[in-house]
Each structure stands twice: as structure tokens, then as C-alpha cells.
Amino acid sequence: MQRHTPTAQVKAKAVAAVAPSPVAASRHSSQATMQTPVNMSFSLNDSSFSTTPATPGKATPNNELERVQEEFERIIESNKETANAKALSPKEKEHWWEARREVDDHMCDLIKDMEQKLLGHWKVLLVAPPTDELLCSCFTEGAVKLAERWGKRCKRAVDCVLVECCMYGYRWLTPTQLKSVVTDVLGLRVPVSGAELVVLEQETDKVRTVHADCLRKVAEREKRPLASSASADAERQPLILILDKQLQALPWESTAILAEHPVSRMPSLPFVTRLAQRLAAQCGDQARQQPQKDIVRDGVDTRRAFYVLDPANNLQKTRAKFEPIFRDRYGWDGIAGEKPTPEQFKNALECHDLVVYCGHGTGEQYLAGSAVQQLRRCGVALLMGCSSGSLAAQGDFEPTGMPLHYIIAGCPGVVGNLWDVTDGDADLLTEDLLEKWTGGSDPQRAVPLLARALAAARHACKLRYLIGAAAVCYGVPVHVRQKRRV
């Protein structure tokens, strides 16, 4: 059963925009402390960042994006056509799984194309700095030296931030992609030949040398061996994607370069800053009213949670699975097998740190988006129904959807699905997400950051891309409150 719903200009370090319509990213600390983000953007249509001149009949960023979008729509349609497994014989169920795995493979291939053909070598702009301060500082030092060297070589200023991104994402670049980055930063003419080809080889080797030196310095200071893949394997700081209406439906979080790291979405930079201001104001109000901990400063208290489980009373397996988990293991209050009133849903969101919704759609049928926007306070919301994280196209205007109603209400984090999902795999993801985020029976094993726990939980799905990639997080970095052992 399904849950259904009827031009290369670098200005700073915190945000990256990838066109033909911008993708943007903002980096923040894992404790959800908000800093004013600055913008770093480039355009795939900007010839100064293209290593291959446009030729008739050859794919360009625009028609490549159109091809990806068309293929994505076909996959989503196939997902709907093959979703129903009700009343199948064992043999039919076997064929059904074959069909579902085939669609999952198509989604996997599409996500690879998104990274390799749409982002290309500039995918490194979406690599957040490592949380390891020593590793991060070494990469920064190396980037400064490279920027100074390249500035002298090409007789113009080279932005250190761009070089720093190259250092962070070095292990994700193929040799050809690394050369493309160096070609663009140095402003070499394409195709590179003659003396410039010698320069390209020298400077590409220099990047490799500087990256290896950074890892060696860290290993020496920490007195431990460090693998050459350490920069790729390192835990990263949170990343916020700001995606325009052409790109927001695609599962960027599941591209290889982002898949294992904390990524959330916001509709614009003003939304980020306004949400930060609202959360800070709430924090101040709470501090004046009562000297107790709050969700912004200290994280989500998972003891203050509420669940709305199978409100339509037709997801029996989901209810049988989660009711004892929510009620007995976590000790949460909630509603199961019955429809919540608007007042109940409103109170759950305003009075709890966390609300988990396991039902059809977004839950808008129980509390309208306009009512959500009016909440005086809103806890973190896990909306695990079909298309609960999708935004509907509005022609020339920006898309709208339930996640934005929650963000407007001041919700620090919303998890939802970009498209329709089947309940079996969605339940596996939900269970694993809560287990990882809270630590389950051992809170010391918790993955405190919600977006990082979600990235790990996607692997729990049998269909890693068709179902796992659908789950995304909106909002700012939000963490669970760490519990001390008694």
C-alpha cells in the first residue's frame, strides 16, 4: 500500500550556486549556530567556466538538464505504475521485485548523470569543509599557497575560496576533472596546447602534491597514519542547498559527493537568515520566561515528542510496527489509528520538540498549511508520507509546498519525501532514522545531527535510490540533545 497525496563570480565561502538555474549551498556548524552566509556562484552557461566549446549537435548544460528532467519524470511515472504489490502470488511478487529493482537502477543511473553531467568538475563547490579543525586548517593553508602561486602565474587575483573548495573535493575529482578545474581557475584557452599544456600539467601535479602534504602534516601532528582517501572520508560540516524551481525536484542529496554527509534545503538565503532570527528570538523569549533548555541552543529533547500514526486507519502494518516502538520504547505521547483534530495537531507541533507523522501525504488534511504558518512555535517535523517533501510548480513563480509552510512557522527542520514511496521501505527508513538520531537504547551511539542521521538511514531501504533518495531534509542544522549516562 502506498501513502498518496492527491558568471563564475566568487564572492565568499558559504553559498554555491550551480546553474542553468542556481543550486546554492550554505555551510553551518553542526550546533545550528547561524552565521550570515555570503554568496559563491557560477553558471554552467558561462563560457569562462566551460572547458569544452559548444558545438552544433553536442549536449549543452540546458539540453542536458532537460534530458535529466525528462528521464526523472519517466522514472517517477514508472515508480507509480509498479508501486502496488497488493494481492500478488509469490511468483507475481518475484516479478514485482524485479520491476522495482529495475526502476531503482534507473534512478541510480540518473543520479550519477546529475553529478557527472550537470555538475561536472565544479561539483567540488558543494563539498563542505571537514569538521576536523586540523585537517580544515591544513587545507586552507595549502589553498592560500596555491592561490598565491597561481595569481603570479596568470597575473591576476585567484580567489582562495575556489582553490580551497578544490582541496576539499580533490578526492572526488577524476584526473580529467582536476585538470578542468585548474584550466578554468588559471584561465587557460581550450583546447589547451603548447606552453599552456606544460603549465597545466605542472599545476595539476602541484595540487596533488599540496593535498598529499596536507594529509602528511595532519598525520604527523596527530601521530597516526592517514589514508590517502581521508579528505573524502572525513566527516563534513552541514550543507544547505538552495535550489531553484528547475532543480528542486531532483534528489541532489543522493549524489555520490553528498550522499554520506549532512545536507538540508532552504528556498532562499533570506529564508535562512529570517529563520535564524526567528529561532534566536524564540530562544530569547524562552530564556526570559523560564530558565530551562531550549531546542535551538541545546537541541531536540526526544522525550518531548508526539506521534500521529496511521490516522486514516488503513496502514495496519505500519501501525503494528511503530506503535510499540513509539509508545513503549521511546515513551512518546501520540495518536494511532484515528484522525487528529486540527487543535490536537496544532498543540502537538507547538508544545513538543519533535512530531513524527506516519500516514498518507503531508498531514495537510488534518492541519492546513495556512494554519501551520500561524503557529507561535514549531518543533521538528518528520513527515513520512508520500510526496510530503515535494514542492508544486507554480508556472513563472517559485514552487510551493508543505515544507515551506513549516519553515515559515519557524520549524528548524522538516523531513519529507520528494515523491511517492511504498510503506515497507519508508518504514525501514523511518525506523533506522530514529534509531540513529536518538541512539535507541544507547544514546551515546546517537548521530546527533538530523541531516547526518538521514544520510545514513537511506541505506536501510531495500531500494536505496527509488525510496531512500526520496527522503530529504529542509531547514537549518538541527541536532538531538545528548543524554548523559546515569
XYZ file of C-alpha atoms in Angstrom:
486
model
C 0.000 0.000 0.000
C 1.234 3.475 -0.792
C 0.943 6.697 1.105
C -0.504 9.006 -1.547
C -1.039 12.750 -1.836
C -3.977 13.892 -4.175
C 29.391 34.164 -14.076
C 31.781 32.337 -12.364
C 31.917 35.030 -9.739
C 33.106 34.010 -6.320
C 32.060 36.310 -3.522
C 32.597 34.146 -0.465
C 32.579 30.747 1.069
C 29.182 29.903 2.419
C 26.935 29.520 -0.618
C 27.454 27.895 -4.024
C 25.008 28.287 -6.902
C 25.032 25.990 -9.897
C 23.001 26.947 -12.949
C 21.447 26.991 -15.636
C 19.256 27.856 -12.726
C 21.048 28.226 -9.433
C 21.811 25.490 -6.969
C 23.076 27.104 -3.820
C 24.659 25.774 -0.700
C 25.286 27.232 2.710
C 27.627 25.770 5.289
C 26.856 25.972 9.005
C 28.093 24.486 12.244
C 26.572 21.241 13.478
C 25.149 23.014 16.533
C 22.867 25.087 14.308
C 24.590 28.348 15.183
C 23.756 30.703 12.375
C 26.223 32.959 10.651
C 25.443 35.445 7.905
C 26.137 33.480 4.735
C 27.932 35.016 1.808
C 27.469 34.027 -1.794
C 29.628 31.965 -4.110
C 28.125 31.372 -7.522
C 28.904 30.264 -11.012
C 26.894 29.471 -14.100
C 27.101 26.385 -16.249
C 26.204 28.674 -19.136
C 29.181 30.953 -18.504
C 31.767 30.271 -21.189
C 34.570 31.287 -18.835
C 33.860 28.144 -16.835
C 33.431 25.797 -19.778
C 36.319 23.561 -20.741
C 34.588 22.407 -23.927
C 33.368 24.900 -26.550
C 29.760 24.475 -27.652
C 29.406 22.726 -30.994
C 26.298 22.041 -33.075
C 24.554 18.844 -32.035
C 26.614 18.493 -28.851
C 24.969 18.408 -25.446
C 24.896 21.756 -23.636
C 24.022 22.346 -19.997
C 20.485 23.423 -20.892
C 19.511 20.446 -23.032
C 21.380 18.091 -20.675
C 19.232 19.399 -17.838
C 16.115 18.913 -19.939
C 17.159 15.335 -20.687
C 17.703 14.638 -16.982
C 14.337 16.164 -16.093
C 12.523 14.133 -18.737
C 14.184 10.913 -17.588
C 13.362 11.766 -13.981
C 9.684 12.197 -14.878
C 9.691 8.821 -16.655
C 11.201 7.158 -13.599
C 8.648 8.736 -11.273
C 5.855 7.528 -13.568
C 7.350 4.010 -13.553
C 7.539 4.220 -9.763
C 3.787 4.884 -9.601
C 2.966 2.145 -12.108
C 4.942 -0.511 -10.239
C 4.143 0.576 -6.668
C 1.125 -1.606 -5.956
C 2.009 -5.088 -4.691
C -1.384 -5.883 -3.191
C -2.764 -9.438 -3.503
C 0.108 -10.851 -5.549
C 1.036 -14.537 -5.703
C 4.606 -15.492 -4.722
C 5.589 -15.702 -8.412
C 3.970 -12.361 -9.168
C 5.712 -10.825 -6.155
C 9.046 -12.031 -7.501
C 8.362 -10.320 -10.836
C 7.203 -7.236 -8.972
C 10.510 -7.007 -7.117
C 12.393 -7.403 -10.394
C 10.453 -4.491 -11.855
C 11.037 -2.360 -8.762
C 14.768 -3.077 -8.733
C 14.947 -2.133 -12.401
C 13.335 1.242 -11.674
C 15.731 1.660 -8.728
C 18.668 1.037 -11.095
C 17.326 3.714 -13.454
C 17.149 6.201 -10.587
C 20.715 5.315 -9.594
C 21.944 5.965 -13.148
C 20.074 9.267 -13.278
C 21.645 10.478 -10.031
C 25.090 9.641 -11.417
C 24.284 11.699 -14.517
C 23.191 14.609 -12.337
C 26.595 14.695 -10.707
C 28.803 13.953 -13.683
C 26.962 15.767 -16.482
C 25.212 18.643 -14.747
C 27.709 19.491 -12.018
C 30.817 18.115 -13.709
C 34.129 19.158 -12.211
C 32.523 22.067 -10.341
C 30.804 19.622 -8.017
C 33.666 20.479 -5.661
C 31.835 23.719 -4.835
C 29.291 21.599 -2.945
C 31.874 19.949 -0.699
C 31.606 21.413 2.807
C 34.727 21.824 4.953
C 35.673 18.878 7.203
C 34.685 19.040 10.864
C 38.281 18.106 11.740
C 39.726 21.558 12.506
C 43.317 20.461 11.942
C 42.525 18.949 8.539
C 40.498 22.012 7.603
C 43.257 24.451 8.585
C 45.848 22.458 6.631
C 43.684 22.569 3.509
C 43.190 26.310 3.982
C 46.940 26.867 4.277
C 47.542 24.799 1.165
C 44.836 26.682 -0.747
C 46.372 30.053 0.172
C 49.761 28.966 -1.157
C 48.243 27.632 -4.377
C 46.178 30.789 -4.900
C 49.274 32.972 -4.483
C 51.254 30.781 -6.879
C 48.513 30.756 -9.494
C 47.926 34.504 -9.115
C 51.536 35.169 -10.013
C 51.384 32.690 -12.872
C 48.286 34.111 -14.561
C 48.946 37.707 -13.426
C 45.547 38.214 -11.820
C 43.949 37.606 -8.478
C 42.889 33.997 -7.861
C 40.172 33.566 -5.259
C 41.445 31.415 -2.424
C 37.944 30.121 -1.633
C 37.681 28.499 -5.045
C 41.043 26.791 -4.576
C 40.015 25.733 -1.065
C 36.911 24.026 -2.474
C 39.199 22.184 -4.883
C 41.241 20.942 -1.928
C 38.149 19.772 -0.044
C 36.801 17.932 -3.069
C 40.085 16.713 -4.512
C 39.410 13.036 -3.887
C 36.101 13.276 -5.758
C 37.709 14.538 -8.953
C 38.891 12.281 -11.757
C 42.293 13.232 -13.262
C 40.455 14.822 -16.202
C 38.133 16.774 -13.921
C 41.062 18.017 -11.839
C 42.704 19.338 -14.993
C 39.434 21.039 -15.937
C 39.342 22.837 -12.578
C 42.937 24.018 -12.965
C 42.266 25.078 -16.569
C 39.306 27.217 -15.521
C 40.965 28.793 -12.491
C 44.087 29.700 -14.479
C 42.019 30.922 -17.415
C 43.793 28.719 -19.968
C 42.486 28.621 -23.514
C 40.599 25.495 -24.559
C 41.764 23.233 -26.045
C 44.958 23.588 -24.020
C 48.111 23.176 -26.107
C 51.742 24.198 -26.387
C 53.280 26.021 -23.438
C 49.932 26.216 -21.651
C 49.711 22.426 -21.705
C 53.018 22.281 -19.836
C 51.668 24.786 -17.296
C 48.508 22.702 -16.877
C 50.473 19.522 -16.155
C 52.760 21.319 -13.689
C 49.943 22.948 -11.741
C 47.810 19.804 -11.687
C 50.773 17.952 -10.177
C 51.153 20.812 -7.701
C 47.571 20.311 -6.482
C 48.298 16.634 -5.899
C 51.483 17.485 -4.013
C 49.847 20.116 -1.807
C 46.932 17.786 -0.996
C 49.309 14.963 -0.048
C 51.365 17.381 2.092
C 48.227 18.439 3.975
C 47.401 14.834 4.851
C 51.011 14.182 5.864
C 51.022 17.208 8.201
C 47.834 16.055 9.892
C 49.234 12.534 10.305
C 52.445 13.895 11.834
C 50.670 16.229 14.246
C 48.216 13.585 15.385
C 50.860 10.859 15.299
C 48.695 8.429 13.374
C 48.664 7.130 9.810
C 46.200 8.845 7.488
C 44.789 7.189 4.369
C 45.049 9.000 1.047
C 41.239 8.973 0.936
C 40.959 10.805 4.267
C 39.734 14.026 2.651
C 36.850 12.146 1.014
C 36.043 10.060 4.088
C 36.273 12.947 6.557
C 33.114 13.983 8.357
C 31.912 17.283 6.917
C 30.125 20.319 8.216
C 26.427 20.700 7.322
C 25.460 21.999 3.901
C 22.295 23.894 2.943
C 21.165 23.637 -0.673
C 19.191 26.484 -2.196
C 17.617 25.064 -5.336
C 15.566 26.962 -7.892
C 12.317 25.756 -9.424
C 14.026 23.773 -12.208
C 16.229 21.786 -9.859
C 14.340 21.423 -6.577
C 12.515 18.197 -7.540
C 15.762 16.277 -8.132
C 17.451 14.217 -5.359
C 20.795 16.057 -5.179
C 21.408 14.768 -1.655
C 21.967 11.262 -3.044
C 24.731 12.184 -5.489
C 27.959 10.420 -4.519
C 29.675 13.619 -3.415
C 26.872 14.464 -0.946
C 25.325 11.081 -0.093
C 27.211 10.410 3.155
C 27.054 13.929 4.535
C 24.529 16.254 6.238
C 22.553 18.207 3.647
C 19.349 20.196 4.063
C 17.330 22.521 1.831
C 16.053 26.062 2.076
C 14.176 28.081 -0.558
C 16.429 31.173 -0.407
C 19.095 32.965 1.601
C 16.526 35.372 3.121
C 14.660 32.300 4.399
C 17.858 31.110 6.095
C 18.519 34.424 7.812
C 14.882 35.043 8.754
C 14.536 31.551 10.208
C 17.732 32.096 12.181
C 16.392 35.401 13.512
C 13.050 33.854 14.446
C 14.681 30.922 16.229
C 17.020 33.286 18.066
C 14.048 35.421 19.136
C 12.209 32.338 20.402
C 15.338 31.323 22.275
C 15.469 34.762 23.941
C 11.785 34.672 24.855
C 12.113 31.231 26.403
C 15.197 32.271 28.340
C 13.281 35.215 29.845
C 10.209 33.158 30.656
C 11.838 30.040 32.057
C 15.449 29.159 32.862
C 15.324 25.798 31.093
C 16.923 24.379 27.972
C 15.542 25.136 24.521
C 15.568 23.416 21.131
C 17.829 25.929 19.353
C 20.648 26.157 21.831
C 20.583 22.649 23.274
C 18.931 20.513 20.608
C 15.808 18.400 20.321
C 14.714 16.675 23.514
C 13.330 13.428 22.073
C 11.455 12.789 25.307
C 9.228 15.705 24.319
C 7.861 14.035 21.174
C 4.443 13.300 19.740
C 3.383 10.869 17.022
C 0.472 10.766 14.584
C 0.392 7.176 13.350
C -1.884 5.818 10.619
C -4.573 8.461 11.114
C -6.585 7.085 8.158
C -6.607 3.658 9.827
C -5.501 1.763 6.702
C -1.762 1.240 7.250
C -2.059 -1.685 9.631
C 1.493 -2.971 9.158
C 2.954 0.476 9.759
C 0.869 0.912 12.901
C 1.707 -2.563 14.208
C 5.397 -1.851 13.693
C 5.645 1.616 15.175
C 3.021 1.862 17.917
C 5.024 -0.270 20.393
C 8.234 1.495 19.343
C 6.827 4.986 19.837
C 4.770 4.198 22.926
C 6.895 1.642 24.781
C 10.480 2.093 23.627
C 10.513 5.879 23.381
C 7.668 6.630 25.798
C 6.053 9.187 23.493
C 2.532 10.537 23.558
C 0.520 10.261 20.368
C -2.454 9.176 18.324
C -2.730 5.896 16.400
C -5.477 4.704 14.094
C -7.594 7.833 14.405
C -7.722 11.279 12.864
C -6.269 14.103 14.933
C -8.319 17.256 15.229
C -6.710 20.462 13.929
C -6.333 21.589 17.539
C -4.558 18.334 18.500
C -2.139 18.616 15.569
C -1.532 22.297 16.327
C -0.819 21.607 20.003
C 1.493 18.718 19.094
C 3.625 20.994 16.917
C 3.635 23.933 19.338
C 4.212 22.009 22.568
C 6.714 19.314 21.527
C 10.294 19.321 20.262
C 9.513 16.580 17.735
C 6.417 15.420 15.859
C 6.503 12.205 13.777
C 3.754 11.793 11.185
C 3.359 8.338 9.612
C 0.364 8.456 7.321
C -0.784 9.467 3.873
C 0.598 12.613 2.302
C 1.774 15.633 4.268
C -0.833 15.684 7.013
C -2.335 18.820 5.486
C -5.730 17.112 5.552
C -5.595 17.385 9.353
C -3.915 20.786 9.706
C -3.881 23.128 6.705
C -0.682 24.800 5.574
C -2.153 28.228 6.310
C -2.773 27.112 9.903
C 0.758 25.752 10.205
C 2.140 29.160 9.216
C 0.337 30.747 12.165
C 1.955 28.550 14.818
C 3.649 30.524 17.594
C 6.315 27.806 17.816
C 7.003 24.670 15.799
C 9.059 21.626 16.703
C 10.975 19.447 14.260
C 8.591 17.540 11.972
C 9.193 14.151 10.374
C 6.525 13.884 7.658
C 6.999 10.373 6.326
C 4.079 10.180 3.881
C 4.085 10.214 0.084
C 5.386 13.378 -1.580
C 5.408 15.117 1.813
C 8.606 16.947 0.889
C 7.657 17.851 -2.671
C 7.046 21.392 -3.904
C 4.395 22.011 -6.569
C 5.287 24.026 -9.690
C 3.625 27.440 -9.989
C 4.500 28.436 -13.552
C 6.720 31.517 -13.617
C 6.624 31.723 -9.825
C 8.588 29.672 -7.324
C 7.113 26.299 -6.251
C 5.144 25.925 -3.039
C 4.529 23.046 -0.668
C 4.005 21.903 2.904
C 7.707 22.051 3.884
C 7.681 25.802 3.239
C 4.630 26.289 5.471
C 6.623 24.660 8.273
C 9.698 26.787 7.593
C 7.571 29.948 7.650
C 6.220 28.793 11.024
C 9.784 28.703 12.364
C 10.256 24.935 12.187
C 14.034 24.323 12.359
C 13.886 21.005 10.489
C 11.398 19.101 8.311
C 11.972 15.651 6.807
C 9.767 14.632 3.874
C 9.685 12.632 0.632
C 10.132 14.203 -2.800
C 7.842 11.650 -4.448
C 5.507 8.759 -3.631
C 7.020 5.929 -1.592
C 5.881 2.442 -0.620
C 5.185 1.892 3.055
C 7.524 -1.077 3.597
C 10.736 0.681 2.615
C 9.552 4.003 4.042
C 9.032 2.270 7.386
C 12.553 0.835 7.284
C 13.970 4.303 6.686
C 11.856 5.876 9.444
C 12.857 3.237 11.987
C 16.557 3.490 11.125
C 16.467 7.299 11.111
C 15.004 7.429 14.613
C 17.359 4.706 15.842
C 20.422 6.541 14.542
C 19.315 10.039 15.521
C 18.272 9.179 19.073
C 20.744 6.342 19.620
C 17.870 3.985 20.502
C 18.697 2.011 23.622
C 22.180 3.550 23.765
C 22.001 7.371 23.429
C 25.798 7.545 23.363
C 25.683 5.949 19.899
C 23.405 8.657 18.533
C 24.212 10.561 15.336
C 23.175 13.949 16.776
C 22.712 15.921 13.549
C 19.357 15.154 11.895
C 20.607 15.537 8.315
C 23.608 13.293 9.014
C 21.370 10.615 10.539
C 19.089 10.813 7.492
C 22.033 10.339 5.136
C 22.951 7.149 6.991
C 19.346 5.919 7.224
C 18.849 5.930 3.440
C 20.958 2.778 3.313
C 18.304 0.905 5.313
C 15.979 0.872 2.299
C 15.878 -2.155 0.021
C 15.526 0.285 -2.875
C 18.316 2.696 -1.954
C 17.600 5.209 -4.710
C 13.929 4.803 -5.564
C 12.840 5.093 -1.924
C 15.915 6.179 0.030
C 16.723 9.122 -2.250
C 13.165 10.458 -1.892
C 13.743 11.432 1.749
C 15.194 14.921 2.183
C 15.545 17.445 4.977
C 14.510 21.101 4.931
C 15.696 23.711 7.396
C 18.851 24.612 9.291
C 21.182 22.137 11.004
C 19.328 20.689 13.973
C 20.686 18.190 16.480
C 19.285 15.901 19.123
C 20.056 16.706 22.734
C 22.788 14.453 24.039
C 21.773 12.484 27.127
C 24.275 11.717 29.808
C 24.665 8.269 31.283
C 23.266 7.989 34.777
